[in-house]
Coordinates of C-alpha atoms in Angstrom, one line a residue:
M91 CA 88.1 120.7 88.9
Q92 CA 90.5 117.6 87.9
I93 CA 94.1 117.5 89.4
E94 CA 96.3 114.9 88.4
V95 CA 97.8 114.3 92.1
T96 CA 100.6 112.2 90.5
S97 CA 101.8 111.0 87.2
R98 CA 103.5 108.1 88.9
C99 CA 102.0 104.6 88.4
N100 CA 102.6 101.2 89.5
A101 CA 100.8 99.6 86.5
S102 CA 101.7 99.3 82.9
C103 CA 98.4 99.3 81.0
V104 CA 98.9 98.7 77.3
Y105 CA 96.9 101.6 76.2
C106 CA 98.0 104.2 78.5
P107 CA 100.3 107.3 77.5
R108 CA 102.5 106.4 80.4
T109 CA 103.3 103.1 79.2
V110 CA 103.8 103.5 75.7
Y111 CA 105.8 107.0 76.1
H112 CA 108.0 105.7 79.5
K113 CA 111.2 106.7 78.1
N114 CA 110.1 110.1 77.9
W115 CA 107.7 110.5 80.5
I116 CA 108.0 112.9 83.6
S117 CA 106.9 111.1 86.9
R118 CA 106.1 113.5 89.6
D119 CA 103.4 114.1 92.6
F120 CA 101.6 117.3 92.6
H121 CA 103.1 119.5 95.5
P122 CA 100.8 120.2 98.7
D123 CA 101.6 123.8 98.5
L124 CA 100.5 124.0 95.0
F125 CA 97.1 122.4 96.4
E126 CA 96.7 124.7 99.2
S127 CA 97.4 127.8 96.5
L128 CA 94.1 126.6 95.2
Y129 CA 91.8 126.7 98.0
P130 CA 90.1 130.1 97.0
S131 CA 89.3 128.4 93.8
I132 CA 88.4 125.0 95.3
C133 CA 85.8 126.9 97.4
K134 CA 84.0 127.9 94.3
T135 CA 84.2 124.5 92.7
R136 CA 81.4 121.8 93.1
I137 CA 83.3 118.5 92.4
V138 CA 87.3 117.9 92.8
H139 CA 88.4 115.1 91.0
L140 CA 92.0 113.8 92.3
Q141 CA 93.3 111.8 89.5
G142 CA 95.1 112.1 86.3
W143 CA 97.6 109.7 84.4
G144 CA 99.0 108.1 87.4
E145 CA 97.7 106.0 90.5
P146 CA 96.5 108.5 93.0
F147 CA 97.3 106.7 96.0
L148 CA 101.1 106.7 95.4
N149 CA 100.9 110.4 96.5
P150 CA 101.2 110.3 100.2
D151 CA 99.6 113.7 100.5
I152 CA 96.4 112.7 98.8
F153 CA 94.4 112.4 102.0
S154 CA 95.3 116.0 103.2
M155 CA 94.1 117.0 99.8
I156 CA 91.0 115.1 100.2
R157 CA 90.3 116.9 103.5
I158 CA 91.1 120.4 102.2
A159 CA 88.6 119.9 99.2
R160 CA 85.9 118.7 101.7
Q161 CA 86.4 121.6 104.0
A162 CA 85.9 123.7 101.2
G163 CA 82.4 122.2 100.7
C164 CA 83.3 120.2 97.5
E165 CA 82.6 116.5 96.3
V166 CA 85.8 114.7 96.0
Y167 CA 86.3 111.7 93.7
T168 CA 89.2 109.7 92.7
T169 CA 90.1 106.9 90.3
T170 CA 92.6 104.0 91.2
N171 CA 93.7 100.7 89.9
G172 CA 93.0 99.0 93.2
T173 CA 96.4 97.7 94.0
L174 CA 97.2 99.8 97.1
M175 CA 94.1 99.1 99.4
T176 CA 95.5 98.0 102.6
D177 CA 93.8 98.2 105.7
K178 CA 95.5 101.6 106.5
I179 CA 94.6 103.2 103.2
I180 CA 91.0 101.9 103.6
E181 CA 90.7 103.8 106.9
E182 CA 92.0 106.9 105.5
I183 CA 89.4 106.9 102.7
F184 CA 86.8 107.1 105.2
N185 CA 88.3 109.3 107.9
S186 CA 89.3 111.9 104.8
G187 CA 85.7 111.9 103.8
L188 CA 86.3 110.8 100.1
S189 CA 82.8 111.3 98.3
M190 CA 83.4 108.8 95.6
I191 CA 86.1 106.2 94.6
S192 CA 86.0 104.4 91.0
F193 CA 87.9 101.2 90.5
S194 CA 89.3 100.7 86.8
L195 CA 89.3 97.3 84.9
A196 CA 89.3 96.2 81.2
G197 CA 87.7 93.0 81.4
F198 CA 88.1 89.7 84.0
G199 CA 90.8 87.4 84.6
S200 CA 93.3 86.8 82.0
T201 CA 91.7 89.8 79.8
N202 CA 92.2 92.5 82.5
T203 CA 95.7 91.2 83.3
R204 CA 96.6 91.0 79.6
I205 CA 95.4 94.8 79.2
R206 CA 96.3 96.2 82.3
P207 CA 99.5 94.3 83.5
G208 CA 100.5 95.1 87.1
T209 CA 96.6 94.8 88.2
D210 CA 94.4 92.0 89.0
S211 CA 90.8 92.0 88.5
E212 CA 90.1 89.5 91.6
E213 CA 92.4 92.2 93.8
V214 CA 90.1 94.8 92.6
I215 CA 86.6 93.2 93.3
N216 CA 88.1 92.0 96.6
S217 CA 88.9 95.6 97.6
V218 CA 85.5 96.9 96.5
K219 CA 84.0 94.1 98.9
R220 CA 86.2 95.3 101.7
I221 CA 85.2 99.1 101.5
S222 CA 81.6 98.1 100.8
K223 CA 81.8 95.9 104.1
K224 CA 83.4 98.7 105.8
K225 CA 80.5 101.2 104.9
R226 CA 77.8 98.8 106.4
E227 CA 79.8 98.5 109.7
L228 CA 80.2 102.1 110.0
G229 CA 76.8 103.0 108.7
E230 CA 77.9 105.3 106.1
K231 CA 76.6 106.1 102.5
Y232 CA 80.1 107.2 101.4
P233 CA 82.1 106.8 99.4
K234 CA 79.9 106.0 96.6
I235 CA 81.7 103.3 94.7
H236 CA 81.8 103.0 91.1
L237 CA 83.8 101.1 88.1
A238 CA 85.4 102.6 85.3
Y239 CA 85.6 100.1 82.6
I240 CA 87.6 100.7 79.4
L241 CA 86.0 98.8 76.5
L242 CA 88.3 97.7 73.5
N243 CA 87.5 96.0 70.2
S244 CA 89.1 92.9 71.5
T245 CA 87.0 92.8 74.8
I246 CA 83.6 93.6 73.5
Q247 CA 81.8 90.3 74.2
D248 CA 83.4 90.6 77.6
V249 CA 80.7 93.0 78.6
S250 CA 78.2 90.3 79.0
L251 CA 80.2 89.2 82.2
I252 CA 79.9 92.5 84.0
H253 CA 76.6 91.7 86.0
E254 CA 78.1 88.3 86.8
K255 CA 81.4 89.5 88.2
L256 CA 80.2 92.8 90.0
A257 CA 76.6 91.8 91.4
G258 CA 76.5 91.9 95.2
T259 CA 80.0 93.6 95.5
G260 CA 79.1 96.8 96.5
I261 CA 79.6 98.7 93.2
E262 CA 76.9 101.1 92.4
E263 CA 77.5 102.2 89.0
V264 CA 79.5 101.2 86.0
I265 CA 80.8 103.6 83.6
I266 CA 82.1 102.2 80.3
S267 CA 84.4 104.4 78.1
T268 CA 86.7 103.9 74.7
L269 CA 90.1 104.5 73.7
D270 CA 89.9 107.9 73.0
F271 CA 93.9 108.8 73.0
I272 CA 96.0 106.7 70.8
P273 CA 99.4 106.8 71.9
E274 CA 100.8 104.2 69.2
E275 CA 99.7 102.9 65.7
N276 CA 99.3 99.4 66.7
L277 CA 96.5 100.4 69.4
Q278 CA 94.5 101.8 66.4
A279 CA 92.5 98.5 66.1
E280 CA 91.6 98.7 69.6
A281 CA 90.0 101.8 69.3
I282 CA 86.2 101.6 69.1
R283 CA 85.3 104.0 66.2
P284 CA 82.4 102.6 64.5
G285 CA 82.6 103.3 60.7
S286 CA 79.1 102.6 59.7
N287 CA 75.6 102.7 61.2
S288 CA 75.6 98.9 61.5
N289 CA 78.7 98.5 63.4
Y290 CA 77.5 101.3 65.7
S291 CA 74.1 99.4 65.9
Y292 CA 75.8 96.2 67.0
I293 CA 78.2 97.6 69.7
S294 CA 75.3 99.7 71.3
N295 CA 73.4 96.3 71.3
E296 CA 75.8 94.6 73.0
L297 CA 76.1 97.3 75.5
N298 CA 72.4 97.6 76.1
I299 CA 71.8 94.1 76.5
A300 CA 74.7 94.4 79.3
A301 CA 73.0 97.4 80.8
E302 CA 69.8 95.4 81.1
L303 CA 71.5 92.3 82.9
C304 CA 73.1 94.8 85.3
S305 CA 70.0 96.5 85.8
K306 CA 68.3 93.3 86.8
A307 CA 71.4 92.5 89.2
G308 CA 71.0 96.1 90.8
L309 CA 73.8 97.7 88.9
K310 CA 73.9 101.0 86.9
L311 CA 75.7 100.8 83.7
Y312 CA 76.1 104.0 81.5
Y313 CA 78.1 104.3 78.4
R314 CA 79.0 106.7 75.4
L315 CA 80.1 105.6 72.2
P316 CA 81.6 107.7 69.1
S317 CA 78.9 107.7 66.3
P318 CA 79.6 107.5 62.5
D319 CA 77.1 110.2 62.0
I320 CA 77.8 112.8 64.8
L321 CA 80.4 115.6 65.2
N322 CA 79.2 117.9 68.0
P323 CA 80.3 121.6 68.1
L324 CA 81.2 120.6 71.9
C325 CA 82.7 117.7 73.7
T326 CA 81.5 115.6 76.3
E327 CA 84.3 116.7 78.4
K328 CA 82.5 119.8 79.2
V329 CA 85.8 122.0 78.7
L330 CA 83.9 125.1 78.8
N331 CA 83.3 124.7 82.6
S332 CA 86.1 122.4 83.8
V333 CA 89.8 122.5 84.0
Y334 CA 92.5 119.9 84.4
I335 CA 95.7 120.7 86.4
G336 CA 98.9 118.5 85.6
S337 CA 101.0 116.9 88.5
G338 CA 103.4 119.8 87.5
G339 CA 101.0 122.8 87.9
D340 CA 100.2 123.4 84.3
V341 CA 96.7 124.0 83.7
S342 CA 94.9 122.7 80.6
P343 CA 91.6 122.3 79.2
C344 CA 91.6 118.5 79.5
A345 CA 93.6 115.3 80.5
Y346 CA 94.4 114.7 76.8
M347 CA 96.1 118.0 76.3
A348 CA 98.1 117.7 79.5
L349 CA 100.4 114.4 79.2
S350 CA 103.7 114.5 81.1
V351 CA 105.7 114.0 77.9
R352 CA 107.5 115.8 75.1
D353 CA 108.6 114.8 71.6
V354 CA 106.3 111.9 71.1
L355 CA 103.5 110.9 68.4
Y356 CA 100.2 109.8 68.9
M357 CA 97.2 108.8 66.2
S358 CA 95.1 111.4 65.0
D359 CA 92.5 111.0 62.0
G360 CA 94.3 107.8 61.1
Q361 CA 97.8 109.2 61.0
M362 CA 100.6 109.5 63.6
V363 CA 101.4 113.2 64.3
P364 CA 103.4 115.0 66.7
Y365 CA 102.0 115.6 70.3
K366 CA 101.2 119.1 71.0
G367 CA 99.6 119.8 74.3
L368 CA 98.2 122.9 75.6
S369 CA 99.0 124.7 78.9
T370 CA 97.0 128.0 79.5
G371 CA 99.3 128.6 82.4
S372 CA 101.2 127.4 85.3
L373 CA 100.4 127.4 89.0
Q374 CA 104.3 127.8 89.7
T375 CA 104.1 131.4 88.4
T376 CA 100.5 132.6 88.1
S377 CA 97.3 132.2 90.4
F378 CA 94.4 129.8 89.1
P379 CA 92.0 132.9 88.5
K380 CA 94.5 134.6 86.4
I381 CA 94.9 131.5 84.1
W382 CA 91.2 131.1 84.0
H383 CA 90.6 134.5 82.8
G384 CA 93.5 135.1 81.0
N385 CA 94.0 135.4 77.0
D386 CA 94.9 131.7 76.3
S387 CA 92.2 130.1 78.4
R388 CA 89.4 132.5 76.9
Q389 CA 90.7 131.9 73.5
F390 CA 90.4 128.3 73.6
R391 CA 86.9 128.3 75.1
N392 CA 85.9 130.9 72.6
S393 CA 87.3 128.3 69.9
F394 CA 83.9 126.0 70.3
F395 CA 82.1 129.1 69.1
T396 CA 84.0 130.4 66.2
G397 CA 85.0 126.9 64.7
G398 CA 88.6 127.7 65.0
Y399 CA 89.2 124.4 66.8
Y400 CA 92.7 123.6 68.7
P401 CA 94.1 120.5 66.4
M402 CA 93.4 117.9 69.2
C403 CA 89.9 118.8 69.4
R404 CA 89.2 118.9 65.3
T405 CA 88.8 115.0 65.5
C406 CA 88.5 114.2 69.2
P407 CA 86.1 111.2 69.6
K408 CA 84.6 113.3 72.5
R409 CA 83.0 115.5 70.0
M410 CA 81.5 112.3 68.3
E411 CA 79.5 111.0 71.5
E412 CA 75.6 111.4 71.9

């Protein structure tokens, strides 16, 4: 279960829908009453990921949410841009029982600053080191510290720096992802969509070399690439067994179908088309079990078996990953 604790953010990443659609974007926090209403369902969930299109630590209620989910027996994850890691926030991270925290980067130095304005790679790395140091001081195993690394066409060469920059910082895993949702046409060139086997092999080779270097430095590196030869019946977001709940309480199959915006375009199969998300119900009016077992949710899940895919799913790169 992924819950968008806020759609607000203090960064302006160039590839993010919140940045591109800022004039239409709805900024809001997930209400704690809605979270408490989810408790019976959270008790049946293994993992709760508190993150969406915003910066989670902007929501002052995030730590109470972490505690509630932990009390329900869940592992609790979050992903952050790393700009708000004050001593008080770090203290609360440990007190709340957070299971895993992932920091986001898109390169190092000026590369990251260009792609993720409002963030600084050195600040992120310093935050990682501070949390890692506190783990050692407290003798704690948690939270696990990961790095979420967005890979663009213009930054492929930078993956060779990952092991140098992150070795010994306390990061345990690096997860590389590509630009799956393209909110404006000029970003299409940054989306990695290997058009041939040779191009796919080149990028895979660069990432495999980076993974080997990371392994030697004590880091684990994982990645998935869209393949020119693959179109799976299912997607790697595991939408049959998971759910995304937006900051306003709308329930959707995944984050890409749950943007806090209306009347915008996005790139699909080489052309700009109207964005049409999918909400299978709202927690404002309906309980989560009724939404999950309702007609709209079941119809969406069945589409993967009938072949009658929802429009966004037909050419989604998540179906092209190995």
